[in-house]
Amino acid sequence: MSEPAASRLLVRAEGSVGRITLDRPEAINAVDHGMISGIAEALDAWEHHPDIRLILLDGSGDRGFCAGGDVRALREQILAGDAAAAMGFFRDEYALNARIAEYPKQIVVFADGVTMGGGIGLASHASVRIVTERSRLAMPETRIGFTPDVGGSWLLAHAPGRIGEYLALTGGTMDAADAIYAGFADHFVPADRLDDVRHALVTRADPDTPTEIAMLFDETPDASRFEGARAWIDDAFAAETVFEIIARLRERPEAEALTTADLLETQAPTALTVTLAAVRSARGLSGLRSALAQEYALVEWFGRTQPDLVEGIRAQLVDKDRSPSWKPASLAEVPADTADRALSFTPTAPLWS
């Protein structure tokens, strides 16, 4: 199989394993449109290939699997008024997220190091999701005035208790134990054993499933911090609104609850409001494809109507002054019908045709 047009991918067969490596280490393997297309092309080529029995997806370098999508490019497209190009990227990305979840052959992902945003969409819908002591997983979209996507709302909606709301609103980072606890990963394997897992996937006939092979190297991580924090997280994040969540956090005796309240007051008020509603809406949806369709509409709503997205990307990733000017600036100024308007928005073109 020839290398796809996206030179930022390494695509090859290793025995009966089809291996795709994100090869953009200078950007922690952040994915652009060409990389999304290249991964999809490889999966198409291997779906019915008689000699390929499973897929391995990993990343180059030692900083991370994938830092997300190229949101700088998204900002430039929005500023240029090219919403069609932006939505074309999301359309293909979400189709790939669904394809990974539904692929007839098992997909093994090494979510080693930074795995955030779009990286979650590639890793956490796979069949066998391996994390290491270096793993740092997150859906940090509210920090740029946006909302969790790539099927993140579906994953967050099905995390234990109110962990999903907590992670969605704070954009908090999970280590390996947290990711397994929250349902974003399956197995903990030390980073220095990943090559052994690769070798076993390629060479071993017995055991013959990726899960069984992963379990040969699986170790028990330390307990997740969420286990001891469920009392205050579940209490506070069960509140009806973000304003009430913050109020409950401030009533708690735990220092971390107060720190979380302070953090939420720095996030984009509109993004927080819509994200809380989106995660809760996703709990009632029929599956990942429905959640992706809801996210797709929200992406266009944010891109076409909300200045916070462009401003958040500027503050966090372009100028890096970490001083965004949110509009509106406070939760009290967010119109009461904002979440309803966002969730009822009809995209220019449907995600699934």
Short mmCIF file of C-alpha atoms in Angstrom, two decimals:
data_model
loop_
_atom_site.label_atom_id
_atom_site.label_comp_id
_atom_site.label_asym_id
_atom_site.label_seq_id
_atom_site.Cartn_x
_atom_site.Cartn_y
_atom_site.Cartn_z
CA MET A 1 0.00 0.00 0.00
CA SER A 2 1.46 3.35 -0.96
CA GLU A 3 1.92 6.08 1.61
CA PRO A 4 -1.11 8.40 1.70
CA ALA A 5 -0.82 11.96 0.54
CA ALA A 6 -0.56 13.00 4.20
CA SER A 7 3.20 12.69 4.76
CA ARG A 8 2.53 13.16 8.48
CA LEU A 9 1.46 9.52 8.70
CA LEU A 10 3.46 6.31 8.61
CA VAL A 11 1.27 3.51 7.23
CA ARG A 12 2.59 -0.02 6.84
CA ALA A 13 1.86 -3.68 7.47
CA GLU A 14 3.85 -5.49 10.14
CA GLY A 15 2.98 -9.13 9.79
CA SER A 16 -0.78 -9.33 10.14
CA VAL A 17 -0.95 -5.95 11.89
CA GLY A 18 -1.83 -2.81 9.97
CA ARG A 19 0.08 -0.05 11.74
CA ILE A 20 -0.72 3.66 11.50
CA THR A 21 1.63 6.09 13.23
CA LEU A 22 0.82 9.78 13.57
CA ASP A 23 4.10 11.36 12.51
CA ARG A 24 4.03 15.00 13.45
CA PRO A 25 6.05 14.96 16.69
CA GLU A 26 6.92 18.66 16.53
CA ALA A 27 3.20 19.37 17.14
CA ILE A 28 2.62 16.39 19.46
CA ASN A 29 1.02 14.71 16.45
CA ALA A 30 -1.90 17.15 16.20
CA VAL A 31 -4.04 16.00 13.28
CA ASP A 32 -4.84 18.04 10.19
CA HIS A 33 -7.33 17.22 7.43
CA GLY A 34 -4.79 15.27 5.40
CA MET A 35 -3.96 13.04 8.35
CA ILE A 36 -7.64 12.34 8.99
CA SER A 37 -8.09 11.40 5.33
CA GLY A 38 -4.96 9.25 5.39
CA ILE A 39 -6.12 7.25 8.40
CA ALA A 40 -9.51 6.70 6.78
CA GLU A 41 -7.82 5.57 3.55
CA ALA A 42 -5.72 3.03 5.45
CA LEU A 43 -8.75 1.64 7.28
CA ASP A 44 -10.59 1.33 3.97
CA ALA A 45 -7.68 -0.59 2.43
CA TRP A 46 -7.38 -3.00 5.35
CA GLU A 47 -11.03 -3.63 6.16
CA HIS A 48 -11.31 -6.64 3.87
CA HIS A 49 -7.61 -7.39 3.43
CA PRO A 50 -7.18 -11.11 4.15
CA ASP A 51 -3.68 -10.72 5.61
CA ILE A 52 -4.49 -7.92 8.10
CA ARG A 53 -6.25 -9.10 11.26
CA LEU A 54 -5.96 -6.03 13.49
CA ILE A 55 -4.91 -2.37 13.47
CA LEU A 56 -2.38 -0.61 15.70
CA LEU A 57 -2.58 3.18 16.01
CA ASP A 58 0.19 5.09 17.78
CA GLY A 59 2.19 8.31 17.65
CA SER A 60 5.76 9.39 16.92
CA GLY A 61 7.98 10.96 19.55
CA ASP A 62 7.87 10.67 23.31
CA ARG A 63 5.64 13.66 24.14
CA GLY A 64 2.29 12.23 23.24
CA PHE A 65 -0.04 10.26 21.03
CA CYS A 66 -2.02 13.26 19.74
CA ALA A 67 -2.50 16.76 21.13
CA GLY A 68 -5.76 17.23 19.21
CA GLY A 69 -6.88 18.87 16.01
CA ASP A 70 -5.25 21.85 14.33
CA VAL A 71 -7.38 24.54 15.97
CA ARG A 72 -5.12 27.34 14.76
CA ALA A 73 -6.22 26.44 11.24
CA LEU A 74 -9.82 26.41 12.44
CA ARG A 75 -9.41 29.95 13.77
CA GLU A 76 -7.96 31.13 10.46
CA GLN A 77 -10.85 29.58 8.52
CA ILE A 78 -13.44 31.23 10.76
CA LEU A 79 -11.71 34.61 10.48
CA ALA A 80 -11.58 34.20 6.70
CA GLY A 81 -15.28 33.42 6.60
CA ASP A 82 -14.60 29.94 5.24
CA ALA A 83 -17.02 27.98 7.39
CA ALA A 84 -17.41 25.35 4.67
CA ALA A 85 -13.75 24.34 4.94
CA ALA A 86 -13.96 24.17 8.72
CA MET A 87 -17.07 22.00 8.66
CA GLY A 88 -15.54 19.77 6.00
CA PHE A 89 -12.73 18.94 8.41
CA PHE A 90 -15.15 18.15 11.23
CA ARG A 91 -17.34 16.08 8.94
CA ASP A 92 -14.43 13.86 7.94
CA GLU A 93 -13.04 13.74 11.49
CA TYR A 94 -16.35 12.65 13.00
CA ALA A 95 -16.86 10.05 10.27
CA LEU A 96 -13.46 8.64 11.24
CA ASN A 97 -14.37 8.64 14.94
CA ALA A 98 -17.48 6.59 14.17
CA ARG A 99 -15.52 4.30 11.83
CA ILE A 100 -12.99 3.53 14.55
CA ALA A 101 -15.79 2.60 16.95
CA GLU A 102 -17.56 0.42 14.37
CA TYR A 103 -14.56 -1.07 12.55
CA PRO A 104 -14.97 -4.83 12.01
CA LYS A 105 -11.37 -5.57 12.96
CA GLN A 106 -10.04 -4.71 16.38
CA ILE A 107 -8.12 -1.44 16.69
CA VAL A 108 -5.46 -1.14 19.39
CA VAL A 109 -4.36 2.37 20.40
CA PHE A 110 -1.33 3.40 22.44
CA ALA A 111 -2.51 6.61 24.13
CA ASP A 112 0.97 7.25 25.48
CA GLY A 113 1.69 10.80 26.67
CA VAL A 114 -0.53 13.73 25.71
CA THR A 115 -3.87 12.58 24.29
CA MET A 116 -6.33 15.44 24.12
CA GLY A 117 -9.28 16.72 22.09
CA GLY A 118 -9.06 15.14 18.66
CA GLY A 119 -6.63 12.60 20.10
CA ILE A 120 -9.42 11.34 22.34
CA GLY A 121 -11.56 10.89 19.23
CA LEU A 122 -8.92 8.62 17.73
CA ALA A 123 -8.02 6.73 20.90
CA SER A 124 -11.03 6.36 23.14
CA HIS A 125 -13.47 4.84 20.65
CA ALA A 126 -11.05 2.03 19.78
CA SER A 127 -11.39 -1.65 20.75
CA VAL A 128 -8.32 -1.83 23.00
CA ARG A 129 -7.14 1.41 24.61
CA ILE A 130 -3.75 1.31 26.31
CA VAL A 131 -2.38 4.07 28.54
CA THR A 132 0.98 4.45 30.29
CA GLU A 133 2.47 6.32 33.23
CA ARG A 134 3.12 9.19 30.79
CA SER A 135 -0.48 9.44 29.60
CA ARG A 136 -2.33 12.70 30.04
CA LEU A 137 -5.86 12.63 28.64
CA ALA A 138 -8.27 15.56 28.49
CA MET A 139 -11.14 17.24 26.71
CA PRO A 140 -10.01 20.86 27.31
CA GLU A 141 -12.37 22.61 24.89
CA THR A 142 -14.07 24.93 27.40
CA ARG A 143 -10.69 26.57 27.89
CA ILE A 144 -10.86 27.87 24.32
CA GLY A 145 -14.52 28.86 24.42
CA PHE A 146 -15.66 25.64 22.77
CA THR A 147 -17.33 22.34 23.74
CA PRO A 148 -16.13 18.71 23.83
CA ASP A 149 -16.54 17.01 20.47
CA VAL A 150 -15.13 13.98 18.54
CA GLY A 151 -17.60 11.87 20.52
CA GLY A 152 -16.26 13.26 23.77
CA SER A 153 -19.73 14.17 24.97
CA TRP A 154 -20.74 10.50 24.64
CA LEU A 155 -17.74 9.32 26.66
CA LEU A 156 -18.25 12.01 29.29
CA ALA A 157 -21.96 11.25 29.55
CA HIS A 158 -21.16 7.65 30.48
CA ALA A 159 -18.40 8.29 33.01
CA PRO A 160 -19.24 7.27 36.60
CA GLY A 161 -21.43 9.62 38.61
CA ARG A 162 -20.82 13.25 37.72
CA ILE A 163 -17.22 12.76 36.64
CA GLY A 164 -18.30 13.56 33.08
CA GLU A 165 -19.66 16.97 33.99
CA TYR A 166 -16.56 17.68 36.06
CA LEU A 167 -14.17 16.79 33.23
CA ALA A 168 -16.24 18.53 30.57
CA LEU A 169 -16.53 21.85 32.40
CA THR A 170 -13.03 22.02 33.90
CA GLY A 171 -11.16 20.52 30.93
CA GLY A 172 -9.28 18.57 33.61
CA THR A 173 -6.44 16.20 32.79
CA MET A 174 -6.57 12.48 33.56
CA ASP A 175 -3.62 10.25 34.26
CA ALA A 176 -3.74 6.55 33.37
CA ALA A 177 -5.70 5.52 36.46
CA ASP A 178 -8.20 8.35 35.99
CA ALA A 179 -8.70 7.50 32.31
CA ILE A 180 -9.44 3.86 33.08
CA TYR A 181 -11.79 4.83 35.90
CA ALA A 182 -13.65 7.33 33.71
CA GLY A 183 -14.01 4.87 30.82
CA PHE A 184 -11.58 6.51 28.41
CA ALA A 185 -9.03 3.65 28.50
CA ASP A 186 -8.81 -0.07 29.26
CA HIS A 187 -5.29 -1.14 30.18
CA PHE A 188 -2.24 0.32 31.92
CA VAL A 189 1.07 -0.77 30.40
CA PRO A 190 4.42 0.84 31.36
CA ALA A 191 5.80 2.89 28.47
CA ASP A 192 8.95 0.77 28.28
CA ARG A 193 6.81 -2.31 27.57
CA LEU A 194 4.93 -0.89 24.58
CA ASP A 195 7.48 -2.32 22.15
CA ASP A 196 6.88 -5.72 23.76
CA VAL A 197 3.15 -5.32 23.19
CA ARG A 198 3.78 -4.37 19.55
CA HIS A 199 6.02 -7.39 19.09
CA ALA A 200 3.43 -9.69 20.64
CA LEU A 201 0.64 -8.30 18.49
CA VAL A 202 2.71 -8.97 15.39
CA THR A 203 4.19 -12.37 16.28
CA ARG A 204 1.98 -14.22 18.74
CA ALA A 205 -0.70 -16.58 17.53
CA ASP A 206 -1.77 -17.63 21.05
CA PRO A 207 -3.33 -15.78 22.78
CA ASP A 208 -4.90 -14.56 19.59
CA THR A 209 -6.87 -11.48 20.62
CA PRO A 210 -5.46 -8.00 21.25
CA THR A 211 -7.20 -7.82 24.63
CA GLU A 212 -5.57 -11.06 25.79
CA ILE A 213 -2.19 -9.84 24.58
CA ALA A 214 -2.61 -6.47 26.29
CA MET A 215 -3.48 -8.24 29.54
CA LEU A 216 -0.13 -10.06 29.45
CA PHE A 217 1.55 -6.69 30.00
CA ASP A 218 -1.23 -4.96 31.96
CA GLU A 219 -0.29 -3.68 35.40
CA THR A 220 -2.55 -2.23 38.08
CA PRO A 221 -2.13 1.54 38.26
CA ASP A 222 -2.44 3.53 41.45
CA ALA A 223 -5.99 4.32 42.50
CA SER A 224 -7.67 7.10 40.57
CA ARG A 225 -7.98 10.40 42.40
CA PHE A 226 -11.63 10.35 41.40
CA GLU A 227 -12.35 7.56 43.86
CA GLY A 228 -11.68 9.86 46.80
CA ALA A 229 -13.25 12.91 45.16
CA ARG A 230 -16.60 11.43 44.13
CA ALA A 231 -18.41 12.83 47.18
CA TRP A 232 -17.80 16.47 46.36
CA ILE A 233 -17.79 16.02 42.57
CA ASP A 234 -21.08 14.14 42.52
CA ASP A 235 -22.69 16.58 44.93
CA ALA A 236 -21.63 19.78 43.20
CA PHE A 237 -21.86 18.70 39.57
CA ALA A 238 -25.37 17.33 39.97
CA ALA A 239 -26.64 20.90 40.30
CA GLU A 240 -28.94 22.12 37.56
CA THR A 241 -26.84 25.03 36.27
CA VAL A 242 -23.19 26.04 36.15
CA PHE A 243 -23.95 28.91 38.50
CA GLU A 244 -25.39 26.45 41.02
CA ILE A 245 -22.46 24.06 40.53
CA ILE A 246 -20.06 26.83 41.49
CA ALA A 247 -22.20 27.74 44.50
CA ARG A 248 -22.18 24.13 45.72
CA LEU A 249 -18.43 23.88 45.22
CA ARG A 250 -17.95 26.92 47.44
CA GLU A 251 -20.05 25.31 50.15
CA ARG A 252 -17.85 22.20 50.24
CA PRO A 253 -15.03 21.85 52.82
CA GLU A 254 -12.58 20.27 50.34
CA ALA A 255 -9.79 22.58 49.14
CA GLU A 256 -9.98 21.04 45.67
CA ALA A 257 -13.65 21.96 45.41
CA LEU A 258 -12.83 25.60 46.05
CA THR A 259 -10.00 25.50 43.52
CA THR A 260 -12.40 24.02 40.98
CA ALA A 261 -14.89 26.83 41.60
CA ASP A 262 -12.13 29.38 40.98
CA LEU A 263 -11.20 27.63 37.73
CA LEU A 264 -14.76 27.55 36.44
CA GLU A 265 -15.06 31.27 36.97
CA THR A 266 -12.22 31.81 34.49
CA GLN A 267 -13.73 29.62 31.74
CA ALA A 268 -15.94 30.88 28.91
CA PRO A 269 -19.45 31.31 30.37
CA THR A 270 -21.22 30.41 27.12
CA ALA A 271 -19.05 27.33 26.59
CA LEU A 272 -19.71 26.15 30.14
CA THR A 273 -23.46 26.63 29.78
CA VAL A 274 -23.71 24.79 26.48
CA THR A 275 -21.29 22.03 27.47
CA LEU A 276 -23.23 21.15 30.61
CA ALA A 277 -26.40 20.82 28.56
CA ALA A 278 -24.66 18.86 25.81
CA VAL A 279 -23.22 16.22 28.13
CA ARG A 280 -26.57 15.76 29.84
CA SER A 281 -28.35 15.59 26.50
CA ALA A 282 -25.87 12.94 25.30
CA ARG A 283 -26.94 10.64 28.15
CA GLY A 284 -30.30 10.29 26.48
CA LEU A 285 -29.03 9.73 22.94
CA SER A 286 -29.08 6.38 21.19
CA GLY A 287 -25.36 6.02 20.54
CA LEU A 288 -22.09 7.54 19.43
CA ARG A 289 -23.36 8.58 15.99
CA SER A 290 -26.19 10.56 17.56
CA ALA A 291 -23.75 12.26 19.91
CA LEU A 292 -21.46 13.13 17.01
CA ALA A 293 -24.39 14.62 15.11
CA GLN A 294 -25.28 16.75 18.13
CA GLU A 295 -21.66 17.89 18.43
CA TYR A 296 -21.49 18.65 14.71
CA ALA A 297 -24.40 21.07 15.02
CA LEU A 298 -22.81 22.65 18.08
CA VAL A 299 -19.50 23.12 16.26
CA GLU A 300 -21.21 25.12 13.53
CA TRP A 301 -23.23 27.09 16.09
CA PHE A 302 -20.04 28.07 17.92
CA GLY A 303 -18.15 28.82 14.72
CA ARG A 304 -20.89 30.94 13.14
CA THR A 305 -22.34 32.73 16.15
CA GLN A 306 -19.86 32.83 19.04
CA PRO A 307 -16.79 35.11 19.18
CA ASP A 308 -15.43 33.18 22.16
CA LEU A 309 -14.03 30.34 20.01
CA VAL A 310 -11.74 32.59 17.98
CA GLU A 311 -10.80 34.55 21.11
CA GLY A 312 -10.07 31.43 23.14
CA ILE A 313 -7.78 29.97 20.49
CA ARG A 314 -6.00 33.33 20.26
CA ALA A 315 -5.44 33.56 24.00
CA GLN A 316 -4.39 29.96 24.56
CA LEU A 317 -2.55 28.99 21.39
CA VAL A 318 -1.73 32.02 19.21
CA ASP A 319 -0.73 34.96 21.41
CA LYS A 320 -0.56 32.68 24.47
CA ASP A 321 -1.33 35.54 26.84
CA ARG A 322 -3.85 33.30 28.69
CA SER A 323 -6.10 36.34 29.06
CA PRO A 324 -9.19 35.76 26.93
CA SER A 325 -11.92 38.37 26.79
CA TRP A 326 -15.11 36.33 26.90
CA LYS A 327 -18.39 37.69 25.51
CA PRO A 328 -20.47 37.62 27.61
CA ALA A 329 -17.98 37.87 30.44
CA SER A 330 -20.02 36.29 33.22
CA LEU A 331 -22.54 33.51 33.71
CA ALA A 332 -25.09 36.06 34.86
CA GLU A 333 -24.97 37.66 31.41
CA VAL A 334 -25.56 34.44 29.46
CA PRO A 335 -29.14 34.48 28.10
CA ALA A 336 -31.34 31.86 29.75
CA ASP A 337 -32.19 30.20 26.43
CA THR A 338 -28.57 29.84 25.23
CA ALA A 339 -28.28 26.08 25.69
CA ASP A 340 -31.66 25.47 24.07
CA ARG A 341 -30.71 27.61 21.07
CA ALA A 342 -27.40 25.84 20.69
CA LEU A 343 -28.85 22.34 20.92
CA SER A 344 -31.66 23.14 18.50
CA PHE A 345 -29.32 24.64 15.88
CA THR A 346 -29.63 23.00 12.47
CA PRO A 347 -26.31 22.69 10.63
CA THR A 348 -26.01 23.85 7.05
CA ALA A 349 -25.57 20.22 5.96
CA PRO A 350 -26.31 17.15 8.07
CA LEU A 351 -23.40 15.09 9.33
CA TRP A 352 -24.87 11.78 8.24
CA SER A 353 -26.41 11.84 4.78
#
